PDB file of C-alpha atoms in Angstrom:
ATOM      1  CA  UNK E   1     -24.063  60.049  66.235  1.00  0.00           C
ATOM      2  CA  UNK E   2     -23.294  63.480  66.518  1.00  0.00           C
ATOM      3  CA  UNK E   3     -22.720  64.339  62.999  1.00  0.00           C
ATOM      4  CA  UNK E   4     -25.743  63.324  62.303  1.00  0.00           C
ATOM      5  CA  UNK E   5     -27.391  65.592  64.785  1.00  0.00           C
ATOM      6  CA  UNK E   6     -29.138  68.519  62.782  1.00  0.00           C
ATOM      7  CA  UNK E   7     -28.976  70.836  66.074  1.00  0.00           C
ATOM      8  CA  UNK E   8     -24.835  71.004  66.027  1.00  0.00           C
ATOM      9  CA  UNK E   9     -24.521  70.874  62.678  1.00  0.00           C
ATOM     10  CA  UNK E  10     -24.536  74.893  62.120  1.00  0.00           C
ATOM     11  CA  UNK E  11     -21.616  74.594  64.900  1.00  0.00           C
ATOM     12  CA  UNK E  12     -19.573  72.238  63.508  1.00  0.00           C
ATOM     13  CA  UNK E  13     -19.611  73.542  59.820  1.00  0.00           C
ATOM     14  CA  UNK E  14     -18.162  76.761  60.940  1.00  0.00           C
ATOM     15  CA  UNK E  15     -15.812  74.853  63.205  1.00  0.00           C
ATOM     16  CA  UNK E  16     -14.901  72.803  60.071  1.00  0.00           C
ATOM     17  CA  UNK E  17     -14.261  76.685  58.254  1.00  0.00           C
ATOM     18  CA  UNK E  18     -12.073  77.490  61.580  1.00  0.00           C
ATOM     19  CA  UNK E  19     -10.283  74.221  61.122  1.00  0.00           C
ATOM     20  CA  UNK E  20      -9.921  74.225  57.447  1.00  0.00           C
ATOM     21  CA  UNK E  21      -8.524  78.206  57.284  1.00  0.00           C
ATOM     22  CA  UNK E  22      -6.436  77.688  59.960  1.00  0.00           C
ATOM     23  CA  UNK E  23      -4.904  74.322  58.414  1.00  0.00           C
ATOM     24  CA  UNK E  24      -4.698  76.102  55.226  1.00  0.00           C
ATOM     25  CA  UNK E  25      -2.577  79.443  56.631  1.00  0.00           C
ATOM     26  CA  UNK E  26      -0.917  77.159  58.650  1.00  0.00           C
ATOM     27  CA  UNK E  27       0.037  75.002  55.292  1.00  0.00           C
ATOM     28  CA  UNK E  28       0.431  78.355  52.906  1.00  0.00           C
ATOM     29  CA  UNK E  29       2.286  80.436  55.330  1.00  0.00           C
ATOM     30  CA  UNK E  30       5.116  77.217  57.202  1.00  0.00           C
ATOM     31  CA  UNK E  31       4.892  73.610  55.164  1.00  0.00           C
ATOM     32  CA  UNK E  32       4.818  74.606  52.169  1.00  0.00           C
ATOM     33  CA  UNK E  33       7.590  77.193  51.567  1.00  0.00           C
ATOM     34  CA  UNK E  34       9.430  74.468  53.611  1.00  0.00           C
ATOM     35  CA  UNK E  35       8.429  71.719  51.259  1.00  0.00           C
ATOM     36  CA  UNK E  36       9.107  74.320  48.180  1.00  0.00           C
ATOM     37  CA  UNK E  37      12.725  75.219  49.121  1.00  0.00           C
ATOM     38  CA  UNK E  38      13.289  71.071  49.921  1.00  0.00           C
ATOM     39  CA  UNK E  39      12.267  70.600  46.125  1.00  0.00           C
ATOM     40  CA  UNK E  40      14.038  73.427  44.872  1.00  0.00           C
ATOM     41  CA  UNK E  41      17.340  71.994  46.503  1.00  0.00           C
ATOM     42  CA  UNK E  42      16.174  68.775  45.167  1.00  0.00           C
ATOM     43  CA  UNK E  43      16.129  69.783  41.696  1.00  0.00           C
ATOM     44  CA  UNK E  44      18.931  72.412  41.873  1.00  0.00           C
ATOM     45  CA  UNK E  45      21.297  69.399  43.032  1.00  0.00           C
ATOM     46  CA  UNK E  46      19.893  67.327  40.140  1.00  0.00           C
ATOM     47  CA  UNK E  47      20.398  69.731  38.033  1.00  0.00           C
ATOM     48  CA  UNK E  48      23.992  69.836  39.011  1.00  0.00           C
ATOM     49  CA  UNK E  49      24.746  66.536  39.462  1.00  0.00           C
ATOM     50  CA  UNK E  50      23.508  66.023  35.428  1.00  0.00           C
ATOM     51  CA  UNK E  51      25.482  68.644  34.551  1.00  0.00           C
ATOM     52  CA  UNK E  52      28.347  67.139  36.255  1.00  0.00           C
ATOM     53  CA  UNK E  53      27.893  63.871  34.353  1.00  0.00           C
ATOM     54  CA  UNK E  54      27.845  65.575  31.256  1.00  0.00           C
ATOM     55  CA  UNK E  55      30.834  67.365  31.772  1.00  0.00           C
ATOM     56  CA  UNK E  56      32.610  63.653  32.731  1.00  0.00           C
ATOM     57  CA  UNK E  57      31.162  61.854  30.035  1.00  0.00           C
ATOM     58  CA  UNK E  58      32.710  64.970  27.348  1.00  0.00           C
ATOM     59  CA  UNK E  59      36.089  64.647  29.942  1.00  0.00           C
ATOM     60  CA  UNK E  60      36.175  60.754  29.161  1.00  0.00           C
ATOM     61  CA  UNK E  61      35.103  60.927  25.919  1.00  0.00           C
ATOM     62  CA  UNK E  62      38.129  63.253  25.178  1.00  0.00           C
ATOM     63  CA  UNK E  63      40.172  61.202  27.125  1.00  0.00           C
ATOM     64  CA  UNK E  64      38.851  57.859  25.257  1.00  0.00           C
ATOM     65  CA  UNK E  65      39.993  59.701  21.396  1.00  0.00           C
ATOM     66  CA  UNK E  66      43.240  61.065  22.894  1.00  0.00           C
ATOM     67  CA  UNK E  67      44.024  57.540  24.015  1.00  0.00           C
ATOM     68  CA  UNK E  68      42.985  56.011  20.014  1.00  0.00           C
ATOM     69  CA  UNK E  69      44.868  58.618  18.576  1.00  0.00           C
ATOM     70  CA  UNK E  70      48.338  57.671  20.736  1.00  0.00           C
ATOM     71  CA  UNK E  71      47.327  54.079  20.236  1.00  0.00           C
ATOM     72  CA  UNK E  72      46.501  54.523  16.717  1.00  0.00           C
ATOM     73  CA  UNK E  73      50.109  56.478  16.736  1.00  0.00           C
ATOM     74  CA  UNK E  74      52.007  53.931  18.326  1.00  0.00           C
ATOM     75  CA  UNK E  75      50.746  51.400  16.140  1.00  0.00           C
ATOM     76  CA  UNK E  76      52.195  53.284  13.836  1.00  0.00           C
ATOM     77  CA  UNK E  77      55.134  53.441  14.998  1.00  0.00           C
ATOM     78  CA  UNK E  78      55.517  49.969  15.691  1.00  0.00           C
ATOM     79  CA  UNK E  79      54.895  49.274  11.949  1.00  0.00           C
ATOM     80  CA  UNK E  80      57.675  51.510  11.264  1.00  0.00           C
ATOM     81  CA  UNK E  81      59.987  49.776  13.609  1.00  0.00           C
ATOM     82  CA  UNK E  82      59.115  46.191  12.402  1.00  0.00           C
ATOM     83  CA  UNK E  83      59.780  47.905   8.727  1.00  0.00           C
ATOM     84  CA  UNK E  84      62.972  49.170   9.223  1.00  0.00           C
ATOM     85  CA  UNK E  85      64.266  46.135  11.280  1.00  0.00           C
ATOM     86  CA  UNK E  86      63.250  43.662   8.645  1.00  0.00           C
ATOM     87  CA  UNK E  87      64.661  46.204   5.997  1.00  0.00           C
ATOM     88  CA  UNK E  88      67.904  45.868   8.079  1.00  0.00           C
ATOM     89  CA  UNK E  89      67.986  42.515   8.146  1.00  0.00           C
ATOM     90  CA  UNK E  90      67.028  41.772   4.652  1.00  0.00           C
ATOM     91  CA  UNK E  91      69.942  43.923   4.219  1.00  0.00           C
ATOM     92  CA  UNK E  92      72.353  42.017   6.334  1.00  0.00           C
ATOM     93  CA  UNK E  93      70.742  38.921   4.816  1.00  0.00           C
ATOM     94  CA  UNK E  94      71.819  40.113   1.316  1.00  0.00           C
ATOM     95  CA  UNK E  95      75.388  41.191   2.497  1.00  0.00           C
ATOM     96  CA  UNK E  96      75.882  37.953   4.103  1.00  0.00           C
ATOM     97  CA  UNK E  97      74.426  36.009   1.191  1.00  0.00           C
ATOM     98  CA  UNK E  98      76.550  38.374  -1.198  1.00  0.00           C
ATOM     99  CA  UNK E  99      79.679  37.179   1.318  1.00  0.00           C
ATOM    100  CA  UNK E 100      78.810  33.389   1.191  1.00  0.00           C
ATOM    101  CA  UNK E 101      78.312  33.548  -2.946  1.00  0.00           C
ATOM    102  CA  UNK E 102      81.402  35.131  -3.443  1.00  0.00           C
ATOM    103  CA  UNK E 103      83.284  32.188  -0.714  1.00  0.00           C
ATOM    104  CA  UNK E 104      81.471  29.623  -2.933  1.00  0.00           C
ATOM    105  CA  UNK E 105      82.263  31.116  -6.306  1.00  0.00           C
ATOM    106  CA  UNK E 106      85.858  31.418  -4.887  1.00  0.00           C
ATOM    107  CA  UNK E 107      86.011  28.090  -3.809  1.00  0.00           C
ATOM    108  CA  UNK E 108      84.264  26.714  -7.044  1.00  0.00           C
ATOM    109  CA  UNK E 109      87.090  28.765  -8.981  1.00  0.00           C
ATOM    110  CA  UNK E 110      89.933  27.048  -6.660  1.00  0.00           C
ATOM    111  CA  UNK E 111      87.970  23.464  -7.731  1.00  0.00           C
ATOM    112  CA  UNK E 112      88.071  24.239 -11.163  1.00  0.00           C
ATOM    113  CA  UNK E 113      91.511  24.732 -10.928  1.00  0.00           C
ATOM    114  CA  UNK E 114      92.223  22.021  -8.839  1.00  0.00           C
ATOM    115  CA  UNK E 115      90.410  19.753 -11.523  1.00  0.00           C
ATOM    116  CA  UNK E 116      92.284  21.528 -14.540  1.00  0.00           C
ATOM    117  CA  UNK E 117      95.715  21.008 -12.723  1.00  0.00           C
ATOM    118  CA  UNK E 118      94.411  16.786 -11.883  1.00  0.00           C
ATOM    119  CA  UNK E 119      93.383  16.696 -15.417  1.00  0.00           C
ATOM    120  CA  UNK E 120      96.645  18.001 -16.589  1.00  0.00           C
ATOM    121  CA  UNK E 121      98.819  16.037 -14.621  1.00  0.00           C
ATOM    122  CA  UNK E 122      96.570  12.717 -15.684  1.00  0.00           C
ATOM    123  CA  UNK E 123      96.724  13.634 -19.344  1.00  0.00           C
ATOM    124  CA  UNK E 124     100.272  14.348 -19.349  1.00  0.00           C
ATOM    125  CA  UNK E 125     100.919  10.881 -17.078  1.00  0.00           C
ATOM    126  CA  UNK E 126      98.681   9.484 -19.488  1.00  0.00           C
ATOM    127  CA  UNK E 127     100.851  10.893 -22.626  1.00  0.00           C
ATOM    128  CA  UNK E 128     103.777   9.172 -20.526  1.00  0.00           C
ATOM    129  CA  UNK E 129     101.839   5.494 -19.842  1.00  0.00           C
ATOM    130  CA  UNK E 130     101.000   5.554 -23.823  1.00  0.00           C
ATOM    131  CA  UNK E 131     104.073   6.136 -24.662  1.00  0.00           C
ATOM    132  CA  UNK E 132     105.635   3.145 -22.918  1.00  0.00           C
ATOM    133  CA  UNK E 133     102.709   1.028 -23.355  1.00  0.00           C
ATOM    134  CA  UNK E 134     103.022   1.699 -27.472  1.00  0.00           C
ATOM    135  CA  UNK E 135     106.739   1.103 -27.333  1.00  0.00           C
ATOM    136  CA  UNK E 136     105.632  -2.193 -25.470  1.00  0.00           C
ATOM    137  CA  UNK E 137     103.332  -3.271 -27.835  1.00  0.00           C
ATOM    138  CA  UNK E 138     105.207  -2.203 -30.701  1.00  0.00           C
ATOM    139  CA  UNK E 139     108.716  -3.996 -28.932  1.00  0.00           C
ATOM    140  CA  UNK E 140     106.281  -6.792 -29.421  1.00  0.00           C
ATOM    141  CA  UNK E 141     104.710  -6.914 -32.255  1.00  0.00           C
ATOM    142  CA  UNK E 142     107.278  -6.131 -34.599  1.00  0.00           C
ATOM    143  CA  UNK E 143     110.438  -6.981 -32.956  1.00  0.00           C
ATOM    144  CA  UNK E 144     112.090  -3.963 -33.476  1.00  0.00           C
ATOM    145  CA  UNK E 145     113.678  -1.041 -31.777  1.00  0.00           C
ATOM    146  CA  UNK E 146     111.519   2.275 -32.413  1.00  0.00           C
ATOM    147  CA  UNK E 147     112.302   5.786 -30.890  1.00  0.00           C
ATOM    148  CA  UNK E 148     110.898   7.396 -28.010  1.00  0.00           C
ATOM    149  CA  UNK E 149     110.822  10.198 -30.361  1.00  0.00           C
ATOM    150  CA  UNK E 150     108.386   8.601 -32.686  1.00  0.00           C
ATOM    151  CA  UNK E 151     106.778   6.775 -30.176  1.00  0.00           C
ATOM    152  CA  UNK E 152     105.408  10.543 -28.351  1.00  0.00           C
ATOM    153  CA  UNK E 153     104.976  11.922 -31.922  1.00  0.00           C
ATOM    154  CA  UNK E 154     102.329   8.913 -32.982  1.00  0.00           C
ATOM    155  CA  UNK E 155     100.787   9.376 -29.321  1.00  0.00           C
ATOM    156  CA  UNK E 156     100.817  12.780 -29.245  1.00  0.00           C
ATOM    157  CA  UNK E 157      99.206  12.880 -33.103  1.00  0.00           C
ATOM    158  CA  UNK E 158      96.496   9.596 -31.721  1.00  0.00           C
ATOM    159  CA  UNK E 159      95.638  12.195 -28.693  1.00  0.00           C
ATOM    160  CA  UNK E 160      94.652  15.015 -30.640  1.00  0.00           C
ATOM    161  CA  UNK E 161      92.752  13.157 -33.897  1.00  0.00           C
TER     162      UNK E 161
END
């Protein structure tokens, strides 16, 4: 093997320095300024690109409480809606209830007078049946002839005892 051989091996150690310095300028002075400016991109555009996620994530962010504070506002006003309508209606509930106590109070009244004008007219047929039916009993009974005037007067005195 030649490396092994102790003759060449002066030779071949400087061409190893040759090698090696010119690999190394060749490295220093072309690959890596290349491979410098490639990382330098590299982490310029990272450096971007997290900057331009931060400035989404503070653009949706805003954009997430704008949108809670319009829902949050038009809950709001959707309670105040459903408030006012069922204050409305409550109200029409209460005029409409007011309406339908004040038909059945007036139709109660007409009743009661209805009733009181029945009642009337039975008592006073009643004063009239009594009347005849005493005369009857007294035509009967004692045999005699009594007036219609005395007859109402004893009726009238028997309705009111």
């Amino acid at each position: 093997m030649p490396q092994l051989d102790f003759s060449t091996y002066i030779p071949q150690l400087v061409w190893l320095a040759i090698s090696f310095i010119a690999l190394y300028l060749l490295m220093a002075r072309v690959a890596l300024p290349r491979i410098a400016t490639v990382i330098e991109e590299r982490r310029d555009r990272i450096a971007s690109d997290l900057d331009e996620a931060e400035r989404s994530k503070a653009e949706s962010e805003a954009a997430v409480a704008a949108y809670e504070a319009a829902l949050a506002e038009a809950r709001s006003k959707a309670h105040d809606i459903a408030r006012a309508n069922r204050e409305k209606l409550n109200a029409e509930i209460d005029a409409e209830r007011a309406k339908v106590d004040a038909a059945a109070a007036e139709k109660m009244a007409e009743a009661e007078r209805a009733i009181a004008s029945a009642k009337d007219a039975a008592l006073g047929e009643l004063n009239a049946v009594a009347g005849e039916l005493t005369e009857a009993i007294v035509k009967q009974l004692v045999g005699g002839k009594v007036t219609k005037k005395k007859v109402s007067d004893a009726v009238d005195a028997a309705m009111k005892g």
